[in-house]
Amino acid sequence: MELLLERLRALFLDAPLAIAVQRGPEHEYLLANEVYRQFLGGGELVGKKRRDVLPDHASLSGILDRVYASGEPFAAK
């Protein structure tokens, strides 16, 4: 199981698209791959709250709040 988790983590981190995982009502970053980090300027994101990283994105906050409240995933089109 541990090997599977490491492989999944490697796939996540090496993905060619911007991907991040957040948790809780404050949308704290748990994981962010390099593409996502570079898109936001290249800094470390893990442990930071979304509002501290992207303070001026009310529409993103609305999407994340709905995902957190409903448990339903969101995928951009």
Short mmCIF file of C-alpha atoms in Angstrom, two decimals:
data_model
loop_
_atom_site.label_atom_id
_atom_site.label_comp_id
_atom_site.label_asym_id
_atom_site.label_seq_id
_atom_site.Cartn_x
_atom_site.Cartn_y
_atom_site.Cartn_z
CA MET A 1 0.00 0.00 0.00
CA GLU A 2 2.82 2.39 0.83
CA LEU A 3 4.37 1.86 -2.61
CA LEU A 4 1.03 2.62 -4.26
CA LEU A 5 0.69 5.85 -2.27
CA GLU A 6 4.20 6.90 -3.25
CA ARG A 7 3.43 6.23 -6.92
CA LEU A 8 0.21 8.23 -6.71
CA ARG A 9 2.06 11.09 -5.02
CA ALA A 10 4.72 11.02 -7.76
CA LEU A 11 2.02 11.10 -10.48
CA PHE A 12 0.35 14.04 -8.74
CA LEU A 13 3.57 16.00 -8.32
CA ASP A 14 4.78 15.29 -11.89
CA ALA A 15 1.45 15.98 -13.62
CA PRO A 16 1.72 18.38 -16.58
CA LEU A 17 -1.32 20.37 -15.34
CA ALA A 18 -1.68 22.61 -12.31
CA ILE A 19 -3.09 20.54 -9.43
CA ALA A 20 -3.55 21.36 -5.76
CA VAL A 21 -5.31 19.75 -2.82
CA GLN A 22 -6.83 21.91 -0.10
CA ARG A 23 -8.75 21.05 3.07
CA GLY A 24 -11.17 22.61 5.50
CA PRO A 25 -13.28 25.74 5.41
CA GLU A 26 -10.12 27.87 5.22
CA HIS A 27 -8.91 25.93 2.15
CA GLU A 28 -5.47 25.17 3.52
CA TYR A 29 -3.06 23.72 0.95
CA LEU A 30 -2.07 20.10 1.58
CA LEU A 31 -0.33 19.50 -1.74
CA ALA A 32 0.50 21.56 -4.80
CA ASN A 33 2.46 20.32 -7.76
CA GLU A 34 5.26 22.30 -9.38
CA VAL A 35 3.09 23.52 -12.28
CA TYR A 36 0.54 24.95 -9.82
CA ARG A 37 3.27 26.53 -7.71
CA GLN A 38 4.93 28.13 -10.74
CA PHE A 39 1.56 29.43 -11.94
CA LEU A 40 1.28 31.26 -8.60
CA GLY A 41 4.85 32.54 -8.57
CA GLY A 42 6.86 29.55 -7.40
CA GLY A 43 6.59 29.88 -3.64
CA GLU A 44 5.78 27.18 -1.11
CA LEU A 45 2.04 26.72 -0.61
CA VAL A 46 1.66 23.76 1.75
CA GLY A 47 0.16 24.94 5.05
CA LYS A 48 -0.99 28.28 3.66
CA LYS A 49 -4.62 29.30 3.33
CA ARG A 50 -6.08 30.13 -0.07
CA ARG A 51 -7.05 33.66 0.99
CA ASP A 52 -3.40 34.35 1.88
CA VAL A 53 -2.17 33.07 -1.49
CA LEU A 54 -4.95 34.47 -3.71
CA PRO A 55 -6.65 37.22 -1.68
CA ASP A 56 -8.54 38.90 -4.54
CA HIS A 57 -10.36 35.90 -6.04
CA ALA A 58 -13.92 35.98 -4.69
CA SER A 59 -15.20 33.70 -7.48
CA LEU A 60 -12.63 31.05 -6.56
CA SER A 61 -13.64 31.34 -2.93
CA GLY A 62 -17.26 30.70 -3.90
CA ILE A 63 -16.34 27.58 -5.86
CA LEU A 64 -14.16 26.22 -3.05
CA ASP A 65 -16.81 26.98 -0.43
CA ARG A 66 -19.41 25.04 -2.48
CA VAL A 67 -17.06 22.07 -2.88
CA TYR A 68 -16.31 22.04 0.83
CA ALA A 69 -19.97 22.31 1.82
CA SER A 70 -21.31 19.76 -0.68
CA GLY A 71 -18.42 17.33 -0.95
CA GLU A 72 -18.91 17.39 -4.72
CA PRO A 73 -15.74 17.79 -6.83
CA PHE A 74 -15.24 20.67 -9.25
CA ALA A 75 -13.35 20.45 -12.53
CA ALA A 76 -12.71 23.51 -14.68
CA LYS A 77 -13.85 23.22 -18.28
#
